[in-house]
GROMACS .gro file of N, CA, C and O in nm:
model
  420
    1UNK      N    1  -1.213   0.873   0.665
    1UNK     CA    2  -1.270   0.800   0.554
    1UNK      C    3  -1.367   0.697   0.609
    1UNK      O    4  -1.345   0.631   0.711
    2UNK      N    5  -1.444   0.691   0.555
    2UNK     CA    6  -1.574   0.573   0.607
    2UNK      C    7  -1.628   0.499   0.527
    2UNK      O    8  -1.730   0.533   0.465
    3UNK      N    9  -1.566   0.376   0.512
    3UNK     CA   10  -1.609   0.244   0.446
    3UNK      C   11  -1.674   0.142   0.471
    3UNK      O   12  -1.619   0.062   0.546
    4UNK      N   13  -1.833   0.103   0.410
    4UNK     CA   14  -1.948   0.023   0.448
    4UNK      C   15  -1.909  -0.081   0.350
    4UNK      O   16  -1.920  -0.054   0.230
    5UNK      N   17  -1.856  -0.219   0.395
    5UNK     CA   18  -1.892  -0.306   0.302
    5UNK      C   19  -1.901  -0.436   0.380
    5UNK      O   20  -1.800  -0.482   0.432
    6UNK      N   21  -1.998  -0.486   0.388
    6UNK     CA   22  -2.047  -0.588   0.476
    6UNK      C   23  -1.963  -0.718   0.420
    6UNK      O   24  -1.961  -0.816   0.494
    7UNK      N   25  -1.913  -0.721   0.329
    7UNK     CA   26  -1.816  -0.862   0.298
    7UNK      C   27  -1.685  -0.865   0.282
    7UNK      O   28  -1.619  -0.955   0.229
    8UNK      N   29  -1.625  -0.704   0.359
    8UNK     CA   30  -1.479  -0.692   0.384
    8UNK      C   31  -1.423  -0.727   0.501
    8UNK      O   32  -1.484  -0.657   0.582
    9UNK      N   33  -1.369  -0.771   0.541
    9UNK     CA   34  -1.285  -0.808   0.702
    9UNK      C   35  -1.232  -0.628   0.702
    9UNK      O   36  -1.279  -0.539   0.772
   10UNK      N   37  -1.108  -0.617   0.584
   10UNK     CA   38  -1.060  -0.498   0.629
   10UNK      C   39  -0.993  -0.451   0.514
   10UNK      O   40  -0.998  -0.519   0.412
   11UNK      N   41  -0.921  -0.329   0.515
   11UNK     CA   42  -0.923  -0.247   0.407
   11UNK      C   43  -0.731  -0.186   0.468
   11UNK      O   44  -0.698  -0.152   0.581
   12UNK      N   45  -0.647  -0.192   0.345
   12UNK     CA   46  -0.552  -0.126   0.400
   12UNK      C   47  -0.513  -0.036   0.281
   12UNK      O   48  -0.526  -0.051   0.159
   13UNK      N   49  -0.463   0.059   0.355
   13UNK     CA   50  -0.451   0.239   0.279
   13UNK      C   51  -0.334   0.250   0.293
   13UNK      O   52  -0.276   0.232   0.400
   14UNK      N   53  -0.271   0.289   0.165
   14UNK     CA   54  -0.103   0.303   0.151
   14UNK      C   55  -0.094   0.442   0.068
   14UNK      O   56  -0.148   0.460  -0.041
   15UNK      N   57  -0.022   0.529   0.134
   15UNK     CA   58  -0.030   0.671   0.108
   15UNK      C   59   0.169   0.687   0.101
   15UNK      O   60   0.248   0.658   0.191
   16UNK      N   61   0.194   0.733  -0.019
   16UNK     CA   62   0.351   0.823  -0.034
   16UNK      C   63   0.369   0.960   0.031
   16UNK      O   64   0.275   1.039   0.026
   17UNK      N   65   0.444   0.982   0.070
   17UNK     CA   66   0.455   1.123   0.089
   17UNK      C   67   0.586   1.173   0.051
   17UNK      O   68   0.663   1.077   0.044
   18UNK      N   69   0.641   1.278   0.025
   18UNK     CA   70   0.770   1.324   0.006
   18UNK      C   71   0.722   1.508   0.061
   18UNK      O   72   0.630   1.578   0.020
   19UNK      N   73   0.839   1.540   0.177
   19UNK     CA   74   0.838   1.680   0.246
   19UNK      C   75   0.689   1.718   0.275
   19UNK      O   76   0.625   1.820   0.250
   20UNK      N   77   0.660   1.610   0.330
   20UNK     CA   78   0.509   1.677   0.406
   20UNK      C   79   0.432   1.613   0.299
   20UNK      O   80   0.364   1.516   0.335
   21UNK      N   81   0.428   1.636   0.215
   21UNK     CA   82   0.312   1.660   0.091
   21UNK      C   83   0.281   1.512  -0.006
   21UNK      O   84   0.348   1.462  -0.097
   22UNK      N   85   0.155   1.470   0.053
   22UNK     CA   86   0.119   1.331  -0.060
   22UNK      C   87   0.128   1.328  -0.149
   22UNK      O   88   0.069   1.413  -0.217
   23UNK      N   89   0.196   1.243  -0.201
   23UNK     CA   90   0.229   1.197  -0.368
   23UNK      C   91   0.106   1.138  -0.446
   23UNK      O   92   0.036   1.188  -0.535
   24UNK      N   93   0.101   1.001  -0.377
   24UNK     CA   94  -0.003   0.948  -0.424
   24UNK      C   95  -0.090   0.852  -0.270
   24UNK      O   96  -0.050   0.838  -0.154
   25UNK      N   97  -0.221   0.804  -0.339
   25UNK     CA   98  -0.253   0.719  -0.248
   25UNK      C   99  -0.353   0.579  -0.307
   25UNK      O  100  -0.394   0.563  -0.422
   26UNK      N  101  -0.371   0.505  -0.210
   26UNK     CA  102  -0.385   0.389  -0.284
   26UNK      C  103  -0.447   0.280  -0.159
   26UNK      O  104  -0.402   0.282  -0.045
   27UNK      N  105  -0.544   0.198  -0.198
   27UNK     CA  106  -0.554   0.104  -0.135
   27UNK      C  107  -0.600  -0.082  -0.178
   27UNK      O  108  -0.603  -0.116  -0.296
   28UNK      N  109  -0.626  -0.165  -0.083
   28UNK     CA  110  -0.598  -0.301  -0.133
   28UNK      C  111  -0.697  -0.299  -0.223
   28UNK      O  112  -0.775  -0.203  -0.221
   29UNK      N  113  -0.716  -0.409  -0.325
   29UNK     CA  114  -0.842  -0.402  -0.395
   29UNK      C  115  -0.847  -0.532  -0.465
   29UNK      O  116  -0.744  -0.589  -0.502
   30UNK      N  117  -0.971  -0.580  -0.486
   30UNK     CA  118  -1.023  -0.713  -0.541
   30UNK      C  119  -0.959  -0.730  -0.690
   30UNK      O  120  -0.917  -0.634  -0.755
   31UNK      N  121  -0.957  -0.869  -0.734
   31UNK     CA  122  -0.878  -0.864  -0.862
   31UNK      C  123  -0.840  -0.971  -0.916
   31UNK      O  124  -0.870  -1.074  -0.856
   32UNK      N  125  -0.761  -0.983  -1.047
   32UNK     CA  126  -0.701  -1.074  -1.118
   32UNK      C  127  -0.572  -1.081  -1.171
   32UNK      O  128  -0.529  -0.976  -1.219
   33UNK      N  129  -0.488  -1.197  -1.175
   33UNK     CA  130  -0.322  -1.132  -1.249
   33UNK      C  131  -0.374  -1.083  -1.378
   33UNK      O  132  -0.327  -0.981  -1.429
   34UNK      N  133  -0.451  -1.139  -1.422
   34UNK     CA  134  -0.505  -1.070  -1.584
   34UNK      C  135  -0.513  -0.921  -1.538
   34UNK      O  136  -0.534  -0.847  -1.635
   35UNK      N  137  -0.505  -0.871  -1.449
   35UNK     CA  138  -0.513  -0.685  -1.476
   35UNK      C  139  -0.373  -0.650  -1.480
   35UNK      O  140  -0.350  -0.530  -1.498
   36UNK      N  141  -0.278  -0.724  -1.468
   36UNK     CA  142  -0.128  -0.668  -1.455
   36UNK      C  143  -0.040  -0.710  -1.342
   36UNK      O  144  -0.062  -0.803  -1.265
   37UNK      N  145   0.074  -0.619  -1.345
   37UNK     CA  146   0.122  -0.636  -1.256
   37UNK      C  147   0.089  -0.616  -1.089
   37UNK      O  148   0.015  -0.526  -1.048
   38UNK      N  149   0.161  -0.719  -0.995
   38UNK     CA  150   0.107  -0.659  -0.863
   38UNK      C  151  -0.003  -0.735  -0.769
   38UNK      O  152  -0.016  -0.735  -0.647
   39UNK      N  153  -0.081  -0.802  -0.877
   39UNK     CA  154  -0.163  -0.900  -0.810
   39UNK      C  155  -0.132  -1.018  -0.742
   39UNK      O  156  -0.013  -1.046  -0.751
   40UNK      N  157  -0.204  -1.102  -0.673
   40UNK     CA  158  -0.179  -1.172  -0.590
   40UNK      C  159  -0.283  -1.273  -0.654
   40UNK      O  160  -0.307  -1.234  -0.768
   41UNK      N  161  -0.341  -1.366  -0.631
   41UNK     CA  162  -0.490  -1.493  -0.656
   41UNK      C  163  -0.612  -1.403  -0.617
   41UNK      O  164  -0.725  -1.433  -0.658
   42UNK      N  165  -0.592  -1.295  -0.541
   42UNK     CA  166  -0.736  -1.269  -0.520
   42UNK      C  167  -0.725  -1.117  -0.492
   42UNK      O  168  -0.828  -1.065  -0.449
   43UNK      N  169  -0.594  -1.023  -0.514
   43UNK     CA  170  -0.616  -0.882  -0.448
   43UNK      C  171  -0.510  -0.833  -0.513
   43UNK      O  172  -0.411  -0.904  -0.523
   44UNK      N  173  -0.511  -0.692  -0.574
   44UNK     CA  174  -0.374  -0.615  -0.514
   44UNK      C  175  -0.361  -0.529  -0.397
   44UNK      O  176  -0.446  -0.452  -0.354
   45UNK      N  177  -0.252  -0.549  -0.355
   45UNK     CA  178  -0.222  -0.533  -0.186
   45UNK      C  179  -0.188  -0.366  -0.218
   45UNK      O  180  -0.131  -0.322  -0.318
   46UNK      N  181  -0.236  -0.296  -0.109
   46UNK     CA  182  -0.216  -0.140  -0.122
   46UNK      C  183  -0.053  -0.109  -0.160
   46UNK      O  184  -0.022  -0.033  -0.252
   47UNK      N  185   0.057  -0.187  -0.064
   47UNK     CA  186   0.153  -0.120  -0.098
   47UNK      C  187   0.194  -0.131  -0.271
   47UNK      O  188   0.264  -0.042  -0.319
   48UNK      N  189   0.157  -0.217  -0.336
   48UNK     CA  190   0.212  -0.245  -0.479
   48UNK      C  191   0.131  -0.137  -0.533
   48UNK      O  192   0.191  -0.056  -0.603
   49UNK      N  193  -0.001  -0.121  -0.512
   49UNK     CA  194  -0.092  -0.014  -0.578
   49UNK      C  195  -0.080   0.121  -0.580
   49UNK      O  196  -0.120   0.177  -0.682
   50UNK      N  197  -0.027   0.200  -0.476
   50UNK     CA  198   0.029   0.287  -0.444
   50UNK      C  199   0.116   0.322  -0.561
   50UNK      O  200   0.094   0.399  -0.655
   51UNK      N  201   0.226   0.243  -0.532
   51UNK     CA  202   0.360   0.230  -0.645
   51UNK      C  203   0.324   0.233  -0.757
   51UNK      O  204   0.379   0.309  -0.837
   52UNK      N  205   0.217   0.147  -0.796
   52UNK     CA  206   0.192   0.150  -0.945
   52UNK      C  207   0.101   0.219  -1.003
   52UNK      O  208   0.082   0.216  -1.125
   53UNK      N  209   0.008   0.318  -0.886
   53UNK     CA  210  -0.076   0.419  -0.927
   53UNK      C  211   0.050   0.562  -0.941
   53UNK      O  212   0.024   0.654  -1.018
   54UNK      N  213   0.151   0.564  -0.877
   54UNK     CA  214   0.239   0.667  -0.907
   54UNK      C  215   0.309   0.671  -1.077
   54UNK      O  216   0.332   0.758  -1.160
   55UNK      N  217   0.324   0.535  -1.069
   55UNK     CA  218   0.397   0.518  -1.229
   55UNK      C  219   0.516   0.519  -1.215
   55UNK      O  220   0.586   0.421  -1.189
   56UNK      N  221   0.561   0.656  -1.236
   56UNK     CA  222   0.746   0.645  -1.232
   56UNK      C  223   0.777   0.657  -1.134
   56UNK      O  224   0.742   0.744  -1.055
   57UNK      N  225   0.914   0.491  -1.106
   57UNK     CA  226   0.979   0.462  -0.998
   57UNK      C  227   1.081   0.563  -0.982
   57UNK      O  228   1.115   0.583  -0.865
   58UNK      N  229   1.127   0.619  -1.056
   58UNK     CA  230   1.204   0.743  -1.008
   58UNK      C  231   1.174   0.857  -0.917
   58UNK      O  232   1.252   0.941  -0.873
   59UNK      N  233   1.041   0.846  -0.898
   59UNK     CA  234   0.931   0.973  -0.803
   59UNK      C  235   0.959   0.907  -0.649
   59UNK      O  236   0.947   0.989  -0.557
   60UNK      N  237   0.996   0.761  -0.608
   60UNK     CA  238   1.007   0.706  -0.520
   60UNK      C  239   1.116   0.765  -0.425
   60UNK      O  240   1.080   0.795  -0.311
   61UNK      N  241   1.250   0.784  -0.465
   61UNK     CA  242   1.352   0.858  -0.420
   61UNK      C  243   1.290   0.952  -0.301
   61UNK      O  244   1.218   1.045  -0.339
   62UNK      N  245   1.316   0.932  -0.137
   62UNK     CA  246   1.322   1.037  -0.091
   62UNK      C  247   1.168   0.982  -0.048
   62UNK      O  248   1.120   1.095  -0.046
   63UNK      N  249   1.099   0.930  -0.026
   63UNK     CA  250   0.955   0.908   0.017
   63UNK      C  251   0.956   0.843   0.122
   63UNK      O  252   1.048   0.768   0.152
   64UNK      N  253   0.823   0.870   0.212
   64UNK     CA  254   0.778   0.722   0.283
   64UNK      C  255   0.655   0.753   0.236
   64UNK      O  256   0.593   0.850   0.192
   65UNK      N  257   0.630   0.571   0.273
   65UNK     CA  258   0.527   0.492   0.281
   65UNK      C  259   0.478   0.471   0.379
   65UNK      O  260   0.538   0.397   0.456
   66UNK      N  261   0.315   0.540   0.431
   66UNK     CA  262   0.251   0.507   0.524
   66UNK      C  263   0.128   0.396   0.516
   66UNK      O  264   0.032   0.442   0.454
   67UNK      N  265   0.104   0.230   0.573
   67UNK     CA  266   0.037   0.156   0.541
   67UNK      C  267  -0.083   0.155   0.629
   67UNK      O  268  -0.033   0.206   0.729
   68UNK      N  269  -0.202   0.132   0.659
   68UNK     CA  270  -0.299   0.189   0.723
   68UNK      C  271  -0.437   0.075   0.736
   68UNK      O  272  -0.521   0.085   0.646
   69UNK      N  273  -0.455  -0.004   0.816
   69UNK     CA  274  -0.551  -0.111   0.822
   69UNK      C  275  -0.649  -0.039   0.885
   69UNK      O  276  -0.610   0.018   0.987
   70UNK      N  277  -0.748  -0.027   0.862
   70UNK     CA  278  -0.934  -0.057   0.915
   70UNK      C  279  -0.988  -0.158   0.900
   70UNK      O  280  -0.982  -0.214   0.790
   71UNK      N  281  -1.055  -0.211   1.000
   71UNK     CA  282  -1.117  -0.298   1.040
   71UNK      C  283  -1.231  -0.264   0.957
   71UNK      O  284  -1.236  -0.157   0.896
   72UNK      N  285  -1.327  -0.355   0.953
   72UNK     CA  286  -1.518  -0.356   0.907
   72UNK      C  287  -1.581  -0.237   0.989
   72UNK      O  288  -1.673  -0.185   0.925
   73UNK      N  289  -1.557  -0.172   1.123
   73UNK     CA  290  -1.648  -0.095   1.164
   73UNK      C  291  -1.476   0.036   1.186
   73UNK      O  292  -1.472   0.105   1.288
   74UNK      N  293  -1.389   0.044   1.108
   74UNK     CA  294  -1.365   0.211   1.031
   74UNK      C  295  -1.221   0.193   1.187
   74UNK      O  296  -1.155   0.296   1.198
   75UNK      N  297  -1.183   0.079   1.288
   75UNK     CA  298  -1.085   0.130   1.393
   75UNK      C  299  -0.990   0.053   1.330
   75UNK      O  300  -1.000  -0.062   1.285
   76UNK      N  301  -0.856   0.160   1.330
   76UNK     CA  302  -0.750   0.141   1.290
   76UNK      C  303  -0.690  -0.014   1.366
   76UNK      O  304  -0.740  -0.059   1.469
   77UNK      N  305  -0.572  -0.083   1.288
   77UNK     CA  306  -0.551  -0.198   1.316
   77UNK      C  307  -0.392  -0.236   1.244
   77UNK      O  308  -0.340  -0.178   1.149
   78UNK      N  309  -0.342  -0.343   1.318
   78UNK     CA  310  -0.194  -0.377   1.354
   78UNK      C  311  -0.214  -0.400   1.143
   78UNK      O  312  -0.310  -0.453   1.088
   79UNK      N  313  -0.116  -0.352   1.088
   79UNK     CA  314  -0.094  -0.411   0.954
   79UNK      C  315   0.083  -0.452   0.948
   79UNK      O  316   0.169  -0.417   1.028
   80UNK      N  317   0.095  -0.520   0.851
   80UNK     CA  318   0.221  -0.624   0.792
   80UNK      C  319   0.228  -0.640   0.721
   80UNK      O  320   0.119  -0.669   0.670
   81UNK      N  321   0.320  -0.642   0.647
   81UNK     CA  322   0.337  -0.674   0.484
   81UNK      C  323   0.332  -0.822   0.456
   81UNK      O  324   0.407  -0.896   0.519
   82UNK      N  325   0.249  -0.871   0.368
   82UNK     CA  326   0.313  -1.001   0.324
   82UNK      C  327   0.441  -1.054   0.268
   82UNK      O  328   0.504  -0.949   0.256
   83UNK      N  329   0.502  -1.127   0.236
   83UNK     CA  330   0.651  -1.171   0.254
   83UNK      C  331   0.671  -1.108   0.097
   83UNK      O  332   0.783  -1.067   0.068
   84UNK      N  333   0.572  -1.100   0.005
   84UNK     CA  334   0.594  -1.065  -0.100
   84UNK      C  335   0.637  -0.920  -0.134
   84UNK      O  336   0.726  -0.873  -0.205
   85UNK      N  337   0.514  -0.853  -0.034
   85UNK     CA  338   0.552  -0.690  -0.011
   85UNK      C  339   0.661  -0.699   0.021
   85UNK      O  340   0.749  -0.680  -0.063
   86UNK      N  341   0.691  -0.726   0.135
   86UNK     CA  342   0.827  -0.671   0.186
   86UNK      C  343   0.918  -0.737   0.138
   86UNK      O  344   1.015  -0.761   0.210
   87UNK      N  345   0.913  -0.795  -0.023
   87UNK     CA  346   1.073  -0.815  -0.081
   87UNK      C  347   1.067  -0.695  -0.176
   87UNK      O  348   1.167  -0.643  -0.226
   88UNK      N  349   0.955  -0.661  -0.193
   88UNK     CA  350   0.861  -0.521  -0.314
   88UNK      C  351   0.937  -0.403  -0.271
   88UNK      O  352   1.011  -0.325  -0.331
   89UNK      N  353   0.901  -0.413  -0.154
   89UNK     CA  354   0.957  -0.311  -0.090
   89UNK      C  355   1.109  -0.273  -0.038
   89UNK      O  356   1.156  -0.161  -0.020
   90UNK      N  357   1.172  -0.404  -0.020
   90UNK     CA  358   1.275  -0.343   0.008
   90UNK      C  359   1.383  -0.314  -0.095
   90UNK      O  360   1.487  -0.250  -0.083
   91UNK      N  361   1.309  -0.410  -0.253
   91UNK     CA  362   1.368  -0.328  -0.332
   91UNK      C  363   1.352  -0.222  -0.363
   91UNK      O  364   1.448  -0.149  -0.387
   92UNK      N  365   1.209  -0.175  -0.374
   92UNK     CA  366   1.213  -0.042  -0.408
   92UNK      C  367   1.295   0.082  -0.292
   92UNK      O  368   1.289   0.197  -0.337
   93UNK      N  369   1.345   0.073  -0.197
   93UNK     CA  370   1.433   0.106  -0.123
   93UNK      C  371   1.550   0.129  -0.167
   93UNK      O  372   1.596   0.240  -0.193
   94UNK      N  373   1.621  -0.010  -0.179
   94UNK     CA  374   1.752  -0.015  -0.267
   94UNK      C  375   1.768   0.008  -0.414
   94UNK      O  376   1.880   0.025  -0.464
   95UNK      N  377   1.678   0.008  -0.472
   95UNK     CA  378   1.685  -0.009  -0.612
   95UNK      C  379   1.610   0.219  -0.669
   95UNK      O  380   1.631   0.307  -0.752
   96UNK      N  381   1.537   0.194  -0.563
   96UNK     CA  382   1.496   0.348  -0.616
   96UNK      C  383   1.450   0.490  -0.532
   96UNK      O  384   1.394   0.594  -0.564
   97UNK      N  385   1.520   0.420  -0.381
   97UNK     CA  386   1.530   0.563  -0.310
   97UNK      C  387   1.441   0.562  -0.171
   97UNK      O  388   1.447   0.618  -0.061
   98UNK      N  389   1.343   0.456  -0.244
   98UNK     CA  390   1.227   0.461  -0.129
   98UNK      C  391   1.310   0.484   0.024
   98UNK      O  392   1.401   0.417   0.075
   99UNK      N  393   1.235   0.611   0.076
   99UNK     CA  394   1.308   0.618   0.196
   99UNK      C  395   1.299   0.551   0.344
   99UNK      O  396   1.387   0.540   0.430
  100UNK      N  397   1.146   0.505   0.344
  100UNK     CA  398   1.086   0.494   0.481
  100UNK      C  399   0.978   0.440   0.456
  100UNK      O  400   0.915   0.484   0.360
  101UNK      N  401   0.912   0.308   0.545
  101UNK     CA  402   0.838   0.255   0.561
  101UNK      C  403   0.739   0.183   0.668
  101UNK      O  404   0.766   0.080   0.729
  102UNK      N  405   0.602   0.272   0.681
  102UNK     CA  406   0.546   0.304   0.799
  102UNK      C  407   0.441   0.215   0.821
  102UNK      O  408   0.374   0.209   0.718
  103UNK      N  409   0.394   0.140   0.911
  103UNK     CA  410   0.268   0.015   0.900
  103UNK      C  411   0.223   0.056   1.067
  103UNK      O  412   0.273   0.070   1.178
  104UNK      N  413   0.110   0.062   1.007
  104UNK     CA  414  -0.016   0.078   1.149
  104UNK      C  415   0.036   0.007   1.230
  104UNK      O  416   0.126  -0.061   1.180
  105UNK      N  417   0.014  -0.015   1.378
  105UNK     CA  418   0.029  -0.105   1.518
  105UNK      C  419  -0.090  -0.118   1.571
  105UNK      O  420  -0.105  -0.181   1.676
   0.00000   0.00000   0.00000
């Protein structure tokens, strides 16, 4: 994938999978809480987008989550959840199956 945007630092890509095969995919994106759930003051963060571009949390069961940083010139890069994700996440774990959760190095 090859992304030109001269006023991004970086871009992170959060992809589901269940038995090989992508569910959904999703990445961070500019924004407002006025669009819904998931936002943050200035973004929704790929892993919430992902989730909420799938819709039903019941599809979660049995998945991982692969999280995926690029840098401004397209080389992969160390990603982390913010403290918020990873309470997002580890409910959706406990609460709906999510199996596995994968972040760039």
């Amino acid at each position: 994938m090859e992304f030109k945007d001269v006023h991004r630092t970086s871009y992170h890509f959060a992809t589901l999978y269940r038995r090989r095969q992508v569910i959904a995919t999703s990445r961070n994106r500019i924004g407002s809480r006025s669009k819904g759930c998931g936002w943050d003051d200035q973004s929704l963060h790929a892993e919430r987008a992902v989730v909420k571009r799938l819709g039903d949390l019941s599809q979660l069961r049995g998945c991982t989550l692969e999280v995926v940083r690029l840098d401004k010139n397209n080389d992969v890069k160390g990603s982390k959840p913010c403290r918020d994700c990873q309470l997002f996440l580890e409910k959706c774990m406990r609460e709906y199956g999510l199996r596995k959760v994968i972040y760039s190095i």
